Amino acid sequence: MKSADLWTDPARMRSYRERVLGERESLGAALADADGHQRRVLTELLEYNADTEYGRAHSFGAIRSLDDFRKAVPINDYTALAPWIERMAAGESNLLSADDPAVYFTSSGTTGAHKKIPVTAGFMRRTFFPFYYAAWAPLIEHFPDVLDRPDAVLNLKHDPRPAPPTTTSGRPHVGASQVDLGTRFGEPLSAEPGTFASWGTLPVPVEENDHLEKTYLRLRLAVESDVRCVIGINPAMVAALPYQLNLWWPRLVKEIRDGTLGGVPYGRPNPERAATLERLADHFGTVRPAHVWPHMRALFFWTTGMASLYLERLREEFGPGVAALPAPVAASEGPVGVALDRHGSAGSLVVTASAYEFLDAESDISPDSSTLTMNELEPGRDYHVIYSHIGGLYRYAVGDVVRVVDRVGGVPRVEYAGRSTRSDAVGERLRDAHVIRALAEAAQATGLDVRNAACRVTDRPEGAAPHYEFAVAARDKWSEQETDRFASELDTAIGRQAAAYRTARSAGRLDPVAVRRLDGDAFLRDWHASVATGIRPTQVKDRLFRQDHTLWERLTGTDPVSGGGRA
């Protein structure tokens, strides 16, 4: 059976739906005994890895409780565990985990340096697959027609590599979306929606790192299909899609008319579809996904963080009534929360996956920081996430901040609030979440549309205080008075969100914010410029704090290479 036929095989599809909905049901049922599951997860990872070098060094065999665990093991970040991981990647066994990693996930992290996240079979079985399948349940349950055909879903993150790079020990070192989970971990149902479409594996040759051309080729094929759902996880990838349709429109229409793909003959010429697309563009004066795919039903990506600013405008591009379903709150290192219903942003803690600890997001993380359990979290507050799981990550601070939305069955439901990275020039201690919420407040107060934003601390002139300069992309033009009012509202809103910023402003250590308004496509051009350097699209995410001078000039249009400009 051909791979594409697997997605339409009735028996396979029935098994897939049963697995997805069954894992969702199991995770929901686990909430009734969340504390018991958390104790069992900790006991299991300690027993399983007690005889590893790390386990012996930290007396895993003598630990009987979370309090014991806190005393024996410091809070770690990737830097703390990197020496162990590098030894594993070089071929040593029994260091962090009892079973050797089968693959290493790559993650760009806060600094952009590529991490090696060890992924063991035990981690995949115990921690990863239950949440991974359950994550698709809202889509499968409420929009079943997206599975009617292999090409009903445009999966932007699917990017298989036939010859992936490897560690010294020969294990693949790739993005999570580049791993064939079925072959690598014996999970034949694990292929995501859209991976069996004609563009899942590109039928024409393309350079491995030419990610823009790959994106174009997939879009060229998808434009001839009746796409019902777009999967991106990283919202910046989905936000780029309407821009790409317009950017590549003449080439797309010509290739559809001629029956070519990347200039190579492919399939039959389709002048009827090309003519229809041209009529749509002429009639509307622009090209939107809603025009190309009128039966679009759902988008699947992180709906919080910076995406919360442009979510509603983005949904409009894809058509009236299109749902935006939240991707799981997770990182390459492991899951935190997964949506078990149709909530627009939050997911319940995956209590069977990791032993979770938390730290107030306003606190600094140190190896001996006092942590909170899930029962001590308060709705409406932000927390650093620290987790431990069977795969060899212990008291690991992943660098993400979550916001507790509410509780379901007594268990916190969380949404992604941003990275834990701070901008702290003069003690203002600003986090992503502070500024994103302030941007939303300023937009609401002024009635102005914000598509995306970034900021930096200006160089301090002699004898003057620095200030935050914001680059803000908007669809419509703002008057000078509107821009000034937005800046004033933003400055005040940041002070409400961050007490240390308010103090710094009152003390004269910071001057008021300044706002540079960019045209609506500025961040999309910048996203394309980043991808053009060879970075995989999944790793080019919305970044709020941008202190690098060259990258700031590229974004704001003063770099002539960028082709941008100030509106």
PDB file of C-alpha atoms in Angstrom, residues 340-481:
ATOM      1  CA  LEU A 340      -8.486  18.197  26.347  1.00  0.00           C
ATOM      2  CA  ASP A 341     -11.422  20.291  25.118  1.00  0.00           C
ATOM      3  CA  ARG A 342     -12.012  23.291  22.858  1.00  0.00           C
ATOM      4  CA  HIS A 343     -10.437  25.932  25.068  1.00  0.00           C
ATOM      5  CA  GLY A 344      -8.789  28.498  22.818  1.00  0.00           C
ATOM      6  CA  SER A 345      -5.420  28.730  24.545  1.00  0.00           C
ATOM      7  CA  ALA A 346      -4.926  26.488  27.575  1.00  0.00           C
ATOM      8  CA  GLY A 347      -4.261  22.829  28.292  1.00  0.00           C
ATOM      9  CA  SER A 348      -4.367  20.662  31.401  1.00  0.00           C
ATOM     10  CA  LEU A 349      -1.096  19.522  32.923  1.00  0.00           C
ATOM     11  CA  VAL A 350      -0.027  16.151  31.549  1.00  0.00           C
ATOM     12  CA  VAL A 351       0.185  14.670  35.040  1.00  0.00           C
ATOM     13  CA  THR A 352       1.283  11.242  33.786  1.00  0.00           C
ATOM     14  CA  ALA A 353       4.256  12.576  31.814  1.00  0.00           C
ATOM     15  CA  SER A 354       6.594  14.443  34.166  1.00  0.00           C
ATOM     16  CA  ALA A 355       7.000  15.347  37.803  1.00  0.00           C
ATOM     17  CA  TYR A 356       6.298  19.066  37.687  1.00  0.00           C
ATOM     18  CA  GLU A 357       7.593  21.864  39.856  1.00  0.00           C
ATOM     19  CA  PHE A 358       7.070  25.594  39.404  1.00  0.00           C
ATOM     20  CA  LEU A 359       8.640  28.860  40.421  1.00  0.00           C
ATOM     21  CA  ASP A 360       7.055  32.301  40.415  1.00  0.00           C
ATOM     22  CA  ALA A 361       8.041  33.936  37.125  1.00  0.00           C
ATOM     23  CA  GLU A 362       9.196  37.100  38.892  1.00  0.00           C
ATOM     24  CA  SER A 363      11.849  35.072  40.748  1.00  0.00           C
ATOM     25  CA  ASP A 364      15.320  34.241  39.500  1.00  0.00           C
ATOM     26  CA  ILE A 365      16.035  30.553  38.941  1.00  0.00           C
ATOM     27  CA  SER A 366      18.961  29.183  40.906  1.00  0.00           C
ATOM     28  CA  PRO A 367      20.003  25.595  41.643  1.00  0.00           C
ATOM     29  CA  ASP A 368      18.516  25.801  45.145  1.00  0.00           C
ATOM     30  CA  SER A 369      15.377  27.833  44.422  1.00  0.00           C
ATOM     31  CA  SER A 370      12.320  26.841  46.472  1.00  0.00           C
ATOM     32  CA  THR A 371       9.702  25.443  44.119  1.00  0.00           C
ATOM     33  CA  LEU A 372       5.939  24.990  44.169  1.00  0.00           C
ATOM     34  CA  THR A 373       3.815  21.973  43.319  1.00  0.00           C
ATOM     35  CA  MET A 374       0.841  22.154  41.000  1.00  0.00           C
ATOM     36  CA  ASN A 375      -1.479  22.388  44.013  1.00  0.00           C
ATOM     37  CA  GLU A 376       0.130  25.662  45.080  1.00  0.00           C
ATOM     38  CA  LEU A 377      -0.376  27.521  41.794  1.00  0.00           C
ATOM     39  CA  GLU A 378      -2.780  30.452  41.556  1.00  0.00           C
ATOM     40  CA  PRO A 379      -4.940  31.284  38.518  1.00  0.00           C
ATOM     41  CA  GLY A 380      -3.910  34.517  36.806  1.00  0.00           C
ATOM     42  CA  ARG A 381      -0.222  34.202  37.691  1.00  0.00           C
ATOM     43  CA  ASP A 382       2.885  33.308  35.675  1.00  0.00           C
ATOM     44  CA  TYR A 383       5.341  30.543  36.564  1.00  0.00           C
ATOM     45  CA  HIS A 384       8.611  29.054  35.384  1.00  0.00           C
ATOM     46  CA  VAL A 385       8.196  25.364  34.520  1.00  0.00           C
ATOM     47  CA  ILE A 386      10.574  22.769  35.965  1.00  0.00           C
ATOM     48  CA  TYR A 387      10.119  19.127  35.164  1.00  0.00           C
ATOM     49  CA  SER A 388      11.655  15.712  35.610  1.00  0.00           C
ATOM     50  CA  HIS A 389      10.965  12.669  33.472  1.00  0.00           C
ATOM     51  CA  ILE A 390      12.188   9.182  32.725  1.00  0.00           C
ATOM     52  CA  GLY A 391      14.181  10.327  29.695  1.00  0.00           C
ATOM     53  CA  GLY A 392      17.009  11.749  31.806  1.00  0.00           C
ATOM     54  CA  LEU A 393      16.062  15.380  32.440  1.00  0.00           C
ATOM     55  CA  TYR A 394      15.908  16.074  36.171  1.00  0.00           C
ATOM     56  CA  ARG A 395      14.533  19.265  37.728  1.00  0.00           C
ATOM     57  CA  TYR A 396      15.003  20.812  34.314  1.00  0.00           C
ATOM     58  CA  ALA A 397      14.111  24.485  33.844  1.00  0.00           C
ATOM     59  CA  VAL A 398      13.156  24.582  30.195  1.00  0.00           C
ATOM     60  CA  GLY A 399      13.078  28.385  29.965  1.00  0.00           C
ATOM     61  CA  ASP A 400       9.347  28.723  29.297  1.00  0.00           C
ATOM     62  CA  VAL A 401       6.828  30.634  31.385  1.00  0.00           C
ATOM     63  CA  VAL A 402       3.215  29.500  31.656  1.00  0.00           C
ATOM     64  CA  ARG A 403       0.168  31.343  32.934  1.00  0.00           C
ATOM     65  CA  VAL A 404      -2.384  29.482  35.015  1.00  0.00           C
ATOM     66  CA  VAL A 405      -5.796  30.117  33.452  1.00  0.00           C
ATOM     67  CA  ASP A 406      -8.013  28.065  35.759  1.00  0.00           C
ATOM     68  CA  ARG A 407      -8.391  24.555  37.142  1.00  0.00           C
ATOM     69  CA  VAL A 408     -10.200  21.538  35.726  1.00  0.00           C
ATOM     70  CA  GLY A 409     -10.781  18.668  38.126  1.00  0.00           C
ATOM     71  CA  GLY A 410      -8.597  20.505  40.604  1.00  0.00           C
ATOM     72  CA  VAL A 411      -5.625  20.469  38.209  1.00  0.00           C
ATOM     73  CA  PRO A 412      -4.194  23.713  36.772  1.00  0.00           C
ATOM     74  CA  ARG A 413      -4.861  24.497  33.146  1.00  0.00           C
ATOM     75  CA  VAL A 414      -2.010  26.510  31.663  1.00  0.00           C
ATOM     76  CA  GLU A 415      -1.194  28.510  28.568  1.00  0.00           C
ATOM     77  CA  TYR A 416       2.159  29.539  27.158  1.00  0.00           C
ATOM     78  CA  ALA A 417       3.092  33.050  28.337  1.00  0.00           C
ATOM     79  CA  GLY A 418       6.507  33.474  26.707  1.00  0.00           C
ATOM     80  CA  ARG A 419      10.161  32.813  27.291  1.00  0.00           C
ATOM     81  CA  SER A 420      11.664  33.347  30.711  1.00  0.00           C
ATOM     82  CA  THR A 421      14.364  35.578  29.197  1.00  0.00           C
ATOM     83  CA  ARG A 422      14.440  39.072  30.679  1.00  0.00           C
ATOM     84  CA  SER A 423      15.429  42.438  29.327  1.00  0.00           C
ATOM     85  CA  ASP A 424      17.090  44.170  32.261  1.00  0.00           C
ATOM     86  CA  ALA A 425      19.148  47.242  31.343  1.00  0.00           C
ATOM     87  CA  VAL A 426      18.613  49.190  34.583  1.00  0.00           C
ATOM     88  CA  GLY A 427      16.725  46.765  36.831  1.00  0.00           C
ATOM     89  CA  GLU A 428      13.382  46.826  34.983  1.00  0.00           C
ATOM     90  CA  ARG A 429      13.277  42.984  34.692  1.00  0.00           C
ATOM     91  CA  LEU A 430      10.918  42.835  31.710  1.00  0.00           C
ATOM     92  CA  ARG A 431       9.648  39.492  30.443  1.00  0.00           C
ATOM     93  CA  ASP A 432       7.839  38.632  27.221  1.00  0.00           C
ATOM     94  CA  ALA A 433       4.534  38.281  29.040  1.00  0.00           C
ATOM     95  CA  HIS A 434       4.762  41.744  30.607  1.00  0.00           C
ATOM     96  CA  VAL A 435       5.255  43.460  27.280  1.00  0.00           C
ATOM     97  CA  ILE A 436       2.840  41.354  25.233  1.00  0.00           C
ATOM     98  CA  ARG A 437       0.028  42.045  27.682  1.00  0.00           C
ATOM     99  CA  ALA A 438       0.953  45.736  27.685  1.00  0.00           C
ATOM    100  CA  LEU A 439       0.884  45.837  23.878  1.00  0.00           C
ATOM    101  CA  ALA A 440      -2.588  44.315  23.935  1.00  0.00           C
ATOM    102  CA  GLU A 441      -3.737  46.895  26.496  1.00  0.00           C
ATOM    103  CA  ALA A 442      -2.342  49.769  24.442  1.00  0.00           C
ATOM    104  CA  ALA A 443      -3.974  48.473  21.269  1.00  0.00           C
ATOM    105  CA  GLN A 444      -7.328  48.175  23.011  1.00  0.00           C
ATOM    106  CA  ALA A 445      -7.046  51.624  24.598  1.00  0.00           C
ATOM    107  CA  THR A 446      -6.267  53.311  21.285  1.00  0.00           C
ATOM    108  CA  GLY A 447      -8.303  51.115  18.937  1.00  0.00           C
ATOM    109  CA  LEU A 448      -5.190  50.578  16.812  1.00  0.00           C
ATOM    110  CA  ASP A 449      -4.320  47.355  15.042  1.00  0.00           C
ATOM    111  CA  VAL A 450      -1.025  45.661  15.989  1.00  0.00           C
ATOM    112  CA  ARG A 451       0.213  42.881  13.753  1.00  0.00           C
ATOM    113  CA  ASN A 452       3.514  42.221  15.474  1.00  0.00           C
ATOM    114  CA  ALA A 453       6.085  44.013  17.581  1.00  0.00           C
ATOM    115  CA  ALA A 454       9.668  43.915  18.811  1.00  0.00           C
ATOM    116  CA  CYS A 455      11.718  46.148  21.035  1.00  0.00           C
ATOM    117  CA  ARG A 456      15.232  46.986  22.086  1.00  0.00           C
ATOM    118  CA  VAL A 457      16.931  49.190  24.654  1.00  0.00           C
ATOM    119  CA  THR A 458      18.542  52.161  22.926  1.00  0.00           C
ATOM    120  CA  ASP A 459      22.167  53.047  23.424  1.00  0.00           C
ATOM    121  CA  ARG A 460      22.465  55.472  26.318  1.00  0.00           C
ATOM    122  CA  PRO A 461      23.617  58.932  25.253  1.00  0.00           C
ATOM    123  CA  GLU A 462      26.024  60.571  27.670  1.00  0.00           C
ATOM    124  CA  GLY A 463      24.095  61.991  30.607  1.00  0.00           C
ATOM    125  CA  ALA A 464      20.738  60.619  29.430  1.00  0.00           C
ATOM    126  CA  ALA A 465      18.640  57.640  30.457  1.00  0.00           C
ATOM    127  CA  PRO A 466      18.047  54.824  27.961  1.00  0.00           C
ATOM    128  CA  HIS A 467      14.585  53.951  26.737  1.00  0.00           C
ATOM    129  CA  TYR A 468      12.793  51.132  24.981  1.00  0.00           C
ATOM    130  CA  GLU A 469      12.290  51.576  21.269  1.00  0.00           C
ATOM    131  CA  PHE A 470       9.420  49.565  19.817  1.00  0.00           C
ATOM    132  CA  ALA A 471       9.017  48.523  16.209  1.00  0.00           C
ATOM    133  CA  VAL A 472       5.308  47.931  15.647  1.00  0.00           C
ATOM    134  CA  ALA A 473       3.770  46.562  12.460  1.00  0.00           C
ATOM    135  CA  ALA A 474       0.214  47.631  11.697  1.00  0.00           C
ATOM    136  CA  ARG A 475      -2.118  47.020   8.802  1.00  0.00           C
ATOM    137  CA  ASP A 476      -3.400  50.592   8.626  1.00  0.00           C
ATOM    138  CA  LYS A 477      -1.589  53.916   8.731  1.00  0.00           C
ATOM    139  CA  TRP A 478      -1.367  55.702  12.053  1.00  0.00           C
ATOM    140  CA  SER A 479      -1.269  59.438  12.392  1.00  0.00           C
ATOM    141  CA  GLU A 480       1.516  61.051  14.379  1.00  0.00           C
ATOM    142  CA  GLN A 481      -0.964  61.775  17.171  1.00  0.00           C
TER     143      GLN A 481
END
